[in-house]
XYZ file of C-alpha atoms in Angstrom:
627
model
C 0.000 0.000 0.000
C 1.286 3.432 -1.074
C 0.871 7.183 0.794
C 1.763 9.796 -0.789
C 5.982 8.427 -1.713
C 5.896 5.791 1.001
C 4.905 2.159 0.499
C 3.102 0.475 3.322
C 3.653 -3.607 3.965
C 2.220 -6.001 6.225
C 0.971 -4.445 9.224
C 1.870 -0.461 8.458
C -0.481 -0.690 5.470
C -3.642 -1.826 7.674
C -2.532 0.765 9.897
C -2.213 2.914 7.054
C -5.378 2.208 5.944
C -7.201 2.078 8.667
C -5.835 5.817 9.549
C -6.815 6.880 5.607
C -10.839 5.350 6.542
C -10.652 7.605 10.051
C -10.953 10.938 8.506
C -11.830 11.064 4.796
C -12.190 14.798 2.755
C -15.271 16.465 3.390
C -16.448 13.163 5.095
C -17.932 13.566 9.113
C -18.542 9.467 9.349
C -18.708 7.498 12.362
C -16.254 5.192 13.367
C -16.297 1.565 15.479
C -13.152 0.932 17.245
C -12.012 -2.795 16.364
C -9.054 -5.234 17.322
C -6.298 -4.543 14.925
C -3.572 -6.523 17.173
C -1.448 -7.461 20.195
C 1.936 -7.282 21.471
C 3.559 -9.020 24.278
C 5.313 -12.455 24.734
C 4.392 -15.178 22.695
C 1.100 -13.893 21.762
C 1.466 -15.225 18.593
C 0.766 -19.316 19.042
C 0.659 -19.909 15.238
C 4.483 -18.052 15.281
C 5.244 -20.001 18.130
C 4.483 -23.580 17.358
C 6.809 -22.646 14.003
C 9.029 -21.002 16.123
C 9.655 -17.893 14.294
C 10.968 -16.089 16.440
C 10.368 -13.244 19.059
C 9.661 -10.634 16.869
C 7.219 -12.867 14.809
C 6.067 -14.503 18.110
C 5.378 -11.317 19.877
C 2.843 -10.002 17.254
C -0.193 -11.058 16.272
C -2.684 -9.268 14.001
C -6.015 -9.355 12.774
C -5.160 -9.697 9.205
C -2.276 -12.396 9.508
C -4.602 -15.540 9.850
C -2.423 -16.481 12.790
C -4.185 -17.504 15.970
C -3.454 -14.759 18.559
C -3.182 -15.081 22.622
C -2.478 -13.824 25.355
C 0.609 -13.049 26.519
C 3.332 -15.166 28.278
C 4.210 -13.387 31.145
C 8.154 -13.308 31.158
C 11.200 -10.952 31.394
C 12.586 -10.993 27.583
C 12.424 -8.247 25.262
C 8.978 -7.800 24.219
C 7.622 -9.710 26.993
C 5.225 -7.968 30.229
C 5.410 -9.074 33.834
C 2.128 -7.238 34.312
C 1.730 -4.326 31.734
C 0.384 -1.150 33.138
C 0.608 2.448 32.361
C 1.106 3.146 28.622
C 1.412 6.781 26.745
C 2.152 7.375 23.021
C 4.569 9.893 21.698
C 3.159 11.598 18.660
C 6.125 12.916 17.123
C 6.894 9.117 15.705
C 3.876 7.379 17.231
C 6.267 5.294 19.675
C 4.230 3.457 22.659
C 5.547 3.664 25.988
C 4.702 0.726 28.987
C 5.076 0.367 32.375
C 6.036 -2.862 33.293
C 5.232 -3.269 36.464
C 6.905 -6.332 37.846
C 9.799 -6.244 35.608
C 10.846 -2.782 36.928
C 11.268 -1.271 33.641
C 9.540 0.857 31.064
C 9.335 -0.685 27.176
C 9.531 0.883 24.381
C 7.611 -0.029 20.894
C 6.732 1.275 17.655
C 3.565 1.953 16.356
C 2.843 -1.407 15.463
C 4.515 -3.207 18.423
C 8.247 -4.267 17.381
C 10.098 -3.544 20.488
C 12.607 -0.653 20.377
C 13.673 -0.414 23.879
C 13.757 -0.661 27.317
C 15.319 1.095 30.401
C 15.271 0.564 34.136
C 17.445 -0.675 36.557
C 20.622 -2.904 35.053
C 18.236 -3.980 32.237
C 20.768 -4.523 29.859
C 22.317 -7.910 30.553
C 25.082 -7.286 28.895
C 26.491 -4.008 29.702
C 24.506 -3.349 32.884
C 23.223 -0.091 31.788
C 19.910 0.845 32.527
C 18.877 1.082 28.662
C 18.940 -1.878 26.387
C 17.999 -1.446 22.604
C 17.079 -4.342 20.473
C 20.157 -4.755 19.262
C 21.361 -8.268 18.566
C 24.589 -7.328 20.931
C 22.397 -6.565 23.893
C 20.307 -8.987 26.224
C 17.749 -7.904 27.781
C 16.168 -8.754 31.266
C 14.200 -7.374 34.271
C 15.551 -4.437 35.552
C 17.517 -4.579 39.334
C 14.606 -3.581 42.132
C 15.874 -0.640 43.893
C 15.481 3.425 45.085
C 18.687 4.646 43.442
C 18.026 6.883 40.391
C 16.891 5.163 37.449
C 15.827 1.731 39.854
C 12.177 1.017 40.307
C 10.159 -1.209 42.986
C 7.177 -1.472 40.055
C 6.410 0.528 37.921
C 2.855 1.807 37.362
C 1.801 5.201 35.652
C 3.164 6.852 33.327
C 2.787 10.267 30.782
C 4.306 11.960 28.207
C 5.307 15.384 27.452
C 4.270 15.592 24.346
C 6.729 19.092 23.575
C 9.858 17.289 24.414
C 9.024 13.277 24.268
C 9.797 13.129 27.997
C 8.864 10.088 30.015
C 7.133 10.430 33.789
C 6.547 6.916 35.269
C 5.343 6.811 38.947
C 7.324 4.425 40.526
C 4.991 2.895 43.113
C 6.988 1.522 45.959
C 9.605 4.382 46.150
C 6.674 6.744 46.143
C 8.225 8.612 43.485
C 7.578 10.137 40.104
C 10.972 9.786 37.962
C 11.534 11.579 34.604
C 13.142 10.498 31.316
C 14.102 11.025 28.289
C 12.900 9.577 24.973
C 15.506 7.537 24.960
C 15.063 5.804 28.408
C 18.070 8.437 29.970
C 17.344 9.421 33.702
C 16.858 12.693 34.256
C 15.316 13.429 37.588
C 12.800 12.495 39.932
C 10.743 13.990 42.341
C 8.788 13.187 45.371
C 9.230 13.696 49.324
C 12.975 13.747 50.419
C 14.328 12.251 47.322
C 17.147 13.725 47.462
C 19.758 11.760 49.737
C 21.905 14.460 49.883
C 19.892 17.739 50.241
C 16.244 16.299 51.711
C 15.200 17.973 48.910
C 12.288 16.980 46.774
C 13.928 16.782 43.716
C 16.768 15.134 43.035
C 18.658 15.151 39.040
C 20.954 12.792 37.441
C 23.946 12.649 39.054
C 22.787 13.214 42.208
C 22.238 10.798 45.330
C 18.813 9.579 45.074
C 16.531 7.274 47.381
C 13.065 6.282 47.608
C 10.743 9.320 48.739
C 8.673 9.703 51.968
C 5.346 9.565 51.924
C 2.786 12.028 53.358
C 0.735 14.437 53.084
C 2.847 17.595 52.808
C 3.364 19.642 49.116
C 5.324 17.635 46.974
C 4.829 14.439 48.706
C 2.632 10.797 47.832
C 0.466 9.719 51.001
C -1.286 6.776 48.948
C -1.354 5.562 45.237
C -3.642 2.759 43.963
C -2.056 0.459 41.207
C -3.423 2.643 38.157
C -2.809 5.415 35.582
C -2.722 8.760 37.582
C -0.238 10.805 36.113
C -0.834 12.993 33.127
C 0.952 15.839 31.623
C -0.853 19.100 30.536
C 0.612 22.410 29.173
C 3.952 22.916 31.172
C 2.158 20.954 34.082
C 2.704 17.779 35.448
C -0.626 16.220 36.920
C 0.178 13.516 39.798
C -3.331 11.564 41.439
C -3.045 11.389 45.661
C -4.982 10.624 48.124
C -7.947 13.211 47.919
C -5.808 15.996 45.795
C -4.068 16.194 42.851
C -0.880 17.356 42.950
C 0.827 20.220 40.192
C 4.470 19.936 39.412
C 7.018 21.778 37.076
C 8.748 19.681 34.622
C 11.300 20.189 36.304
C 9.975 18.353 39.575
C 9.726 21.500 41.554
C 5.711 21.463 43.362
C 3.248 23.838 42.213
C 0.007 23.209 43.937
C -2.730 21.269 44.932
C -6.319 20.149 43.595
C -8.164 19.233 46.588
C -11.101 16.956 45.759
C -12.767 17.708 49.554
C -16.246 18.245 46.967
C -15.942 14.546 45.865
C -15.166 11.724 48.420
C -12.326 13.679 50.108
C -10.587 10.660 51.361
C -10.522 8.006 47.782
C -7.893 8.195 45.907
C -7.520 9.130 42.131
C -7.375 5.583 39.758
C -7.455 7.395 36.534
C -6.093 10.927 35.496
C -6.382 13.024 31.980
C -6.204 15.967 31.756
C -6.923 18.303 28.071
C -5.250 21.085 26.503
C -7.578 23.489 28.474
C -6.211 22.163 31.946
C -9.593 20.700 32.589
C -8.936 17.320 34.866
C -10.906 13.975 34.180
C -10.577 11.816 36.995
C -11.731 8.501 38.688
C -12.125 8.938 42.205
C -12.275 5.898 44.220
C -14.533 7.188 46.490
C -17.392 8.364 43.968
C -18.839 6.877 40.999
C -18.083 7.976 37.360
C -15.732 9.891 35.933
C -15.893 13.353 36.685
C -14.517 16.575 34.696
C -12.927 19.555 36.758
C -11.982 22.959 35.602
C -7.933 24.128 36.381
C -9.331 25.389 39.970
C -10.742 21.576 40.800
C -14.660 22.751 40.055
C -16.913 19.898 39.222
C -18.386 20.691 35.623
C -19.266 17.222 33.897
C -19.883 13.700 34.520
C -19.629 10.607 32.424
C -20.125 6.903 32.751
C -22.640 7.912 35.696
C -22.780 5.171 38.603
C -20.082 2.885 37.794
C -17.940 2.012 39.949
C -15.946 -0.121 38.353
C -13.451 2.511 35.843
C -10.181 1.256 36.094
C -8.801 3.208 32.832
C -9.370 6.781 30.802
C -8.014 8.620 27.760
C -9.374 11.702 26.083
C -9.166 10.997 22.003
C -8.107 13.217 19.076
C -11.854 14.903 19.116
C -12.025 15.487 23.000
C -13.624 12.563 23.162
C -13.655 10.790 26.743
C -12.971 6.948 26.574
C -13.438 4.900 29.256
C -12.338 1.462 30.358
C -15.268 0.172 32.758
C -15.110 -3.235 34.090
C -19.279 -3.207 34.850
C -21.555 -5.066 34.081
C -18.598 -6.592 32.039
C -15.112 -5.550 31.035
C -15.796 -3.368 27.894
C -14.358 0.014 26.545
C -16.616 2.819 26.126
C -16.365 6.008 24.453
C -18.535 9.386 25.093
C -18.812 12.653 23.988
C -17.788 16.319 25.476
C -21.103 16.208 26.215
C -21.346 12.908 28.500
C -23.042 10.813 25.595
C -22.289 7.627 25.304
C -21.852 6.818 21.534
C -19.516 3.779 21.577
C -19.059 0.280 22.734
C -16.118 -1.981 22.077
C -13.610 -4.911 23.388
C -16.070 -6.646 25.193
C -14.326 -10.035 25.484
C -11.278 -8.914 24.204
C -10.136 -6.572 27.265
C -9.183 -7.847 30.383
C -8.083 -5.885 33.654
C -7.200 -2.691 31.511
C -5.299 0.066 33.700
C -3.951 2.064 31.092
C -5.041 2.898 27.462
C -3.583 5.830 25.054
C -4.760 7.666 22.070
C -1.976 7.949 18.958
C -3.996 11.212 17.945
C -2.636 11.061 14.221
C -4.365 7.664 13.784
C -7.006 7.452 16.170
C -5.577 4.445 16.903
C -5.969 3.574 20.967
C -3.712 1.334 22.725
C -5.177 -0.474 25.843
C -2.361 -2.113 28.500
C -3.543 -5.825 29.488
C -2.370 -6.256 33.316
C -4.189 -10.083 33.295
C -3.743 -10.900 29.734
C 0.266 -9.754 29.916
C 0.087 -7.686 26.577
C -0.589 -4.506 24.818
C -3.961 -4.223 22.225
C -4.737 -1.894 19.119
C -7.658 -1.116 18.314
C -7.894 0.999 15.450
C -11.353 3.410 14.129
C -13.101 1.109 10.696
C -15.380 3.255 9.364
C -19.396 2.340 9.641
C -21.739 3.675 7.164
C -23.686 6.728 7.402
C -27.332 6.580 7.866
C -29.589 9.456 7.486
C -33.227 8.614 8.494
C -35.981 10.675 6.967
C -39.339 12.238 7.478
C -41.979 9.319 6.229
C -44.717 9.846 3.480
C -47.718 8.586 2.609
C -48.510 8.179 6.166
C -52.257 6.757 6.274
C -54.320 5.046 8.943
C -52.378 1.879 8.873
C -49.659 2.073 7.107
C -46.982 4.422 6.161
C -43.571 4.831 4.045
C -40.419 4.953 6.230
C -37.875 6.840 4.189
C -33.943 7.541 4.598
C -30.616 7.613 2.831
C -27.455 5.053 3.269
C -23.924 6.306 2.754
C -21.359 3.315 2.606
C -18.673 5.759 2.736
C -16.179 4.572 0.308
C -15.933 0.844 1.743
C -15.899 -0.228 -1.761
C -16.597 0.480 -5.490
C -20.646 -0.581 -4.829
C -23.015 -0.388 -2.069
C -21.341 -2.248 1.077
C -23.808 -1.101 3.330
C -27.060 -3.225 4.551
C -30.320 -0.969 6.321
C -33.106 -1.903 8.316
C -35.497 0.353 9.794
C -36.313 -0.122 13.442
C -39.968 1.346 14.763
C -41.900 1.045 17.520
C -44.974 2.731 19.859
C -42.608 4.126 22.606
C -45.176 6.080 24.842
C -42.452 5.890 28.290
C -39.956 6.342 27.630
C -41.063 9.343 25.334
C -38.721 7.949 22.793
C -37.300 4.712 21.853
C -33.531 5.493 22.390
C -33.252 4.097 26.063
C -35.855 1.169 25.190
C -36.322 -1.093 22.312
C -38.376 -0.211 19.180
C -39.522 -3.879 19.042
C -40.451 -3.788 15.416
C -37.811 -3.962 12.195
C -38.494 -3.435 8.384
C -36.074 -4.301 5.958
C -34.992 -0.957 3.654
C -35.287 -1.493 -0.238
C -32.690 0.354 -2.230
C -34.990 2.680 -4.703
C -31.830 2.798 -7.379
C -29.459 1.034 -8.863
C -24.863 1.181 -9.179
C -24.249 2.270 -5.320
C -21.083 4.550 -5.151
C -22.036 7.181 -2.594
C -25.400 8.218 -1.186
C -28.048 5.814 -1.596
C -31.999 6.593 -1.022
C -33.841 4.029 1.068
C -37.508 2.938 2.011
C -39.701 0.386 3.552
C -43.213 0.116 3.233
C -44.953 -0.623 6.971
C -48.492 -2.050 6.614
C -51.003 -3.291 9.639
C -49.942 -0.156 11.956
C -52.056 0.974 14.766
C -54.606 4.095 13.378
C -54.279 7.650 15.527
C -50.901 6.168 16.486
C -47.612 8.215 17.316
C -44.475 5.666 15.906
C -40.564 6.248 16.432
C -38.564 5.147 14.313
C -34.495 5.141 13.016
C -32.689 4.167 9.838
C -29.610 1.521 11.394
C -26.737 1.145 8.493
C -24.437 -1.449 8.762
C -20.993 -3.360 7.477
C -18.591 -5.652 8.240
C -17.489 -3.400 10.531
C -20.477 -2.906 12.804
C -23.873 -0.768 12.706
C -24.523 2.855 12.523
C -28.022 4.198 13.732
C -29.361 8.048 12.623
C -31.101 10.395 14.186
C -34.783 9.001 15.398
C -38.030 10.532 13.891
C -41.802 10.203 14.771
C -44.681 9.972 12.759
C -48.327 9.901 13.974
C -50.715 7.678 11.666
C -54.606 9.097 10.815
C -57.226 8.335 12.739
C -60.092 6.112 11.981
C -63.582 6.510 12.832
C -64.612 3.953 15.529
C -66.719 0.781 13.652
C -69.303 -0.558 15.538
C -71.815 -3.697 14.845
C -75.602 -4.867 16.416
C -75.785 -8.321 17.035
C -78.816 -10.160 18.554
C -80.292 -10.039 21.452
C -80.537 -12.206 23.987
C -82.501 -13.596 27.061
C -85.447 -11.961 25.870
C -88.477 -12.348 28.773
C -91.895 -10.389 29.152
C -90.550 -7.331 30.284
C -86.385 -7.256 29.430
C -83.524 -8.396 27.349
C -80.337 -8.267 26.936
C -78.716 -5.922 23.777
C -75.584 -7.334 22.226
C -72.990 -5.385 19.835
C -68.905 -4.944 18.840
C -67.336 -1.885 18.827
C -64.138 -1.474 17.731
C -62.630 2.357 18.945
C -59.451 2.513 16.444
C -57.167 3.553 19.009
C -59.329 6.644 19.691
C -61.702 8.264 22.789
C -65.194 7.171 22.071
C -68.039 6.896 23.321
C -70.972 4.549 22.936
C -74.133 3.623 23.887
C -77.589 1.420 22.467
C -81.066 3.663 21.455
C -84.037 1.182 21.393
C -87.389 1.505 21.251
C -91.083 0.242 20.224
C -91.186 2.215 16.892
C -94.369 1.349 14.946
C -94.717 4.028 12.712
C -92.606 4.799 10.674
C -91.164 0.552 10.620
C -88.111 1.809 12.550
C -86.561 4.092 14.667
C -84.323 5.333 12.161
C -86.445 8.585 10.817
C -88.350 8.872 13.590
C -85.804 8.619 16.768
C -84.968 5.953 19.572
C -87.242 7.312 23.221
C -84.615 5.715 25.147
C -80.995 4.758 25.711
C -78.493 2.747 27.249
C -76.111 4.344 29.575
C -72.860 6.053 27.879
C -69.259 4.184 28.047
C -66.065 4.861 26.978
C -63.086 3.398 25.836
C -59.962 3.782 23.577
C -58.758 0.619 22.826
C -57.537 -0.777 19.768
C -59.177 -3.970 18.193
C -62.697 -5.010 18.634
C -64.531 -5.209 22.361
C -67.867 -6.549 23.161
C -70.699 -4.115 24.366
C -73.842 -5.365 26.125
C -76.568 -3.506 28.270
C -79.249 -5.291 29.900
C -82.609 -4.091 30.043
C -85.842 -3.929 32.006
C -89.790 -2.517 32.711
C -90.346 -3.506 28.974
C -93.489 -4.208 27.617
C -94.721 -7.891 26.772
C -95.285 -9.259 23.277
C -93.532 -5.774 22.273
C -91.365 -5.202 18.829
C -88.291 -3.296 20.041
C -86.206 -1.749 17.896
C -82.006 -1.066 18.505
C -78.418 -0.108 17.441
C -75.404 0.781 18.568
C -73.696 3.817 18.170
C -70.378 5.142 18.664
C -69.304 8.469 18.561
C -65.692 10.020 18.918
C -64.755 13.920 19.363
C -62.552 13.850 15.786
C -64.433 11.534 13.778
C -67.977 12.109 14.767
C -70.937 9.791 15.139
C -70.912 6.266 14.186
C -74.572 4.155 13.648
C -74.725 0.631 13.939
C -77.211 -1.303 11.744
C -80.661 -1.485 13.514
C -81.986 -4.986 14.784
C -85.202 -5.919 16.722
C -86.332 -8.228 19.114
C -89.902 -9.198 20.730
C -90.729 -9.301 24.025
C -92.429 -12.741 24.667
C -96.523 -12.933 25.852
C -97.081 -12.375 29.297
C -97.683 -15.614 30.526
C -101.487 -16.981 31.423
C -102.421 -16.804 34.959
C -103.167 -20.057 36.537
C -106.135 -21.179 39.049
C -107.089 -24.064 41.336
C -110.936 -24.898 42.715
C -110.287 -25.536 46.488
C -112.437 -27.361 48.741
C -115.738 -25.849 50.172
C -116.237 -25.283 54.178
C -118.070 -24.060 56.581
C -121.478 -25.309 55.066
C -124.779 -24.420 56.700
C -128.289 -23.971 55.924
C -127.697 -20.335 54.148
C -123.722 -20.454 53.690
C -120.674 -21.616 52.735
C -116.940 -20.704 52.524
C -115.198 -21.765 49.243
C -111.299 -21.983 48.294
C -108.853 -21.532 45.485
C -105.586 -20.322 44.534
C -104.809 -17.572 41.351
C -100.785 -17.208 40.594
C -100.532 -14.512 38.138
C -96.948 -16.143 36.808
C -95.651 -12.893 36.628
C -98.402 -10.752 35.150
């Protein structure tokens, strides 16, 4: 692969291309952060089991076919005894990691060959505290110790970005030590350093120990095993216990960030800080990640309520990403504004303390402390998807309608698009719950090599309905959702239907219908009456009514009324009707039903009593059977 008058193999050219995708002219595209590759011992098992050789067995990408895993933890070039801290220098895109239990820092290129390390008597052979992959020089774990250039592990670490210097908190010696790009010692700072002087500082050449700890300026009461050192403009940022600490470059202390407004006794597990001197920081004592202005004022919040942030970066766009080990271990990124717009390396990333942005790339490196090695993950670009108002929006149907941008992929139309719609009344919209209903987009035109208009026809929808609804573009790379729009389908008048009565006596029966509201506030109610002239009730009016009821419901629903005082061997006539505030009145067809006969009274002759010459008393019994 060629850029510009430089040719691209192997590994740089997916790099190369994947950096070309990130940004292309005039494009604004989103991105999905992928697995590009790994570095660390023997990560490579296809390279191994050949045995190719460490700097064939100590990569593994993507691409290569080979199967990848995790690192071997070990003490050879290339290889992590716990990898921590990690910053990129973007002059040349070199990646710098602590390695914690090897007492050294490592130095790669972009892609992961190792360049370097330095630390304590790394260098086997000469006993210097640099060794450079040099086929002369062997390489170990560096001596453990508090003399200048020794560490007792090594956990954080930053770049300044001006000069390519190196500051790696060295945990044990409760120290912050300073390099430069090439792995030279050139001070350190931290309380009492200085052998000879007491001083807090103490340069090459100089005496050095292990600092004191406390809680006075300039020295390190209590570090967690994270990434809490940063570098800002001129400004070296150092996490404590309840404060963040301000130092020259040159070691000397400037002041102090007190976090008294957040948990005022955690200490800080993740540091950044932006061009602006704004701090973004993972107290231990408080969920999320919170933003603070240069005087330590609270003025944003992201990845609310978790607890579990062991990592954080800002990216090339002030973007905030965040390495959150809840409810599994997954990166996340989110806007300036606290919106969460990414997910990646869920089960790829495992016990992540330190991650890094190459800002020319995009590319984001992410330190594996359990998995002994050092990912890439690199920004593929996803489609664009541009949802659209609808048309021909009817009672029950309606035309969703959007347009699909594969953005250069390929030659044709790489992209696939669904729409996804739904009846979201709580939430208000759909974007924190799920639509629930998908329609596959047709393409309305043929040779796809940019924009491409899209549609789906929904049938069967719910009348006087409001709908939510977003265009999703996908490719290999992952899916894309646009912006969510609403439509609200027409409303239908209600339909209603007189069926039969039923348990028709002298003097009642019971009326019988199906309404069906359409989604919309009716009411309804049976007339009846004995109508004899005209035939029916219709042109000359119902006397009497049912009660009123309501509903809104969608689909049909049985209506009934009972009722009573009726005359016997009667012709009633009834219908219902339905009538709704938008759509008006709704008649049913009329029916009719008969009251039965009154029944015929029944009598017994009883006995006769009481008999004399001139009278008599005489019996019976009359039941009127309900007349």
């Amino acid at each position: 692969m060629k850029a510009g008058n430089t040719t691209y193999t192997g590994l740089a050219a997916l790099l190369a291309l994947v950096c070309a995708l990130a940004s292309p002219p005039g494009a604004s595209a989103r991105t999905q952060l992928k697995l590009i590759s790994q570095f660390g011992g023997d990560v490579n098992r296809t390279q191994v089991e050949a045995k190719g050789g460490p700097p064939l067995e100590d990569l593994c990408t993507a691409e290569s076919g080979n199967l990848c895993q995790v690192g071997v933890r070990g003490a050879a070039a290339g290889s992590f005894a716990f990898s921590r801290g990690i910053a990129v220098n973007e002059a040349n895109g070199d990646v710098y990691v602590a390695d914690q239990s090897n007492n050294r820092v490592q130095e790669f290129g972009a892609t992961g060959q190792f360049i370097r390390m330095f630390g304590g008597e790394v260098d086997e052979t000469t006993k210097g505290d640099i060794c450079p992959a040099s086929p002369g020089d062997t390489c170990k774990a560096g001596v453990a110790g508090g003399e200048a250039g020794q560490f007792r592990l090594a956990i954080a670490l930053a770049i300044e970005q001006s000069t390519g210097d190196v500051y790696v908190a060295d945990f044990s010696n409760h120290r912050v030590q300073k390099y430069g790009p090439a792995g030279e010692f050139i001070l350190t700072f931290g309380g009492e350093v200085n052998e000879t002087t007491k001083g807090d500082v103490c340069r090459a050449g100089e005496k050095c120990k292990a600092g004191v700890t406390g809680a006075a300026d300039g020295e390190f009461e209590a570090w967690p095993a994270d990434s809490f050192v940063a570098v800002g403009a001129g400004t070296v940022y150092v996490g404590d216990k309840a404060r963040i600490q301000e130092f020259e470059p040159a070691g000397a202390w400037k002041a102090n960030v007190s976090l008294a407004t957040l948990s005022g006794t955690g200490k800080v597990t993740a540091l950044s800080v932006d061009s602006g001197g704004d701090m973004y920081l993972k107290d231990e004592g408080v969920t999320g990640v919170r933003e603070l202005d240069p005087a330590g004022a609270q003025i944003g919040e992201f990845d609310p309520g978790s607890a579990a942030v062991s990592a954080i970066a800002l990216g090339p766009a002030g973007d905030l990403t965040v390495i959150d080990e809840h409810p599994v271990l997954h990166g996340a990124v989110y806007r300036p504004s606290g919106e969460e717009v990414e997910e990646f390396g869920v089960g790829t990333i495992a016990g992540s303390t330190g991650i890094a942005y190459d800002d020319a790339s995009g590319q984001l490196y992410v330190s594996g402390v359990s998995r002994q090695d050092v990912e890439l993950y690199g920004p593929f670009l996803l489609p664009t998807a541009i949802t659209r108002a609808p048309s021909s929006v009817l009672a029950t149907s309606a035309t969703l309608e959007g347009r699909v941008d594969p953005e250069g992929t390929e030659s044709s139309f790489d992209a696939s698009s669904l729409f996804e719609y739904g009846r979201c009344a709580t939430p208000t919209t759909c974007a924190t719950s799920a639509y629930g209903e998908t329609a596959a987009s047709v393409p309305s035109a043929d040779g796809f090599t940019g924009e491409v208009p899209v549609e789906a026809r929904l049938t069967a929808l719910v009348p006087n309905q409001e709908y939510h609804y977003v265009l999703v573009a996908a490719n290999r790379n992952g899916a894309s959702p646009g912006a969510e729009e609403t439509f609200k389908t027409l409303a239908l008048p209600p339909t209603v239907d007189t069926e039969p009565a039923s348990f028709t006596t002298a003097t009642g029966a019971i009326l019988s219908g199906v309404i069906n509201p359409e989604n919309l506030a009716t009411q309804y109610h049976f007339e009846y009456g004995a109508c004899t002239s005209p035939a029916t009730c219709a042109t000359s009016g119902y006397p009497a009514s049912t009660p009123t009821l309501e509903s809104a419901a969608y689909g049909e629903l049985g209506a009934s009324q009972e009722l009573s005082g009726l005359r016997p061997s009667t012709t009633y006539h009834y219908r219902l009707l339905a009538e709704s505030a938008s759509e008006g009145r709704v008649e049913g067809p009329e029916a009719t039903f008969t009251t039965t006969a009154p029944p015929i009274p029944s009598v017994s002759t009883g006995g006769a009593g009481s008999v004399t010459a001139s009278a008599a008393t005489i019996t019976g019994t009359v039941d009127p059977n309900g007349t």
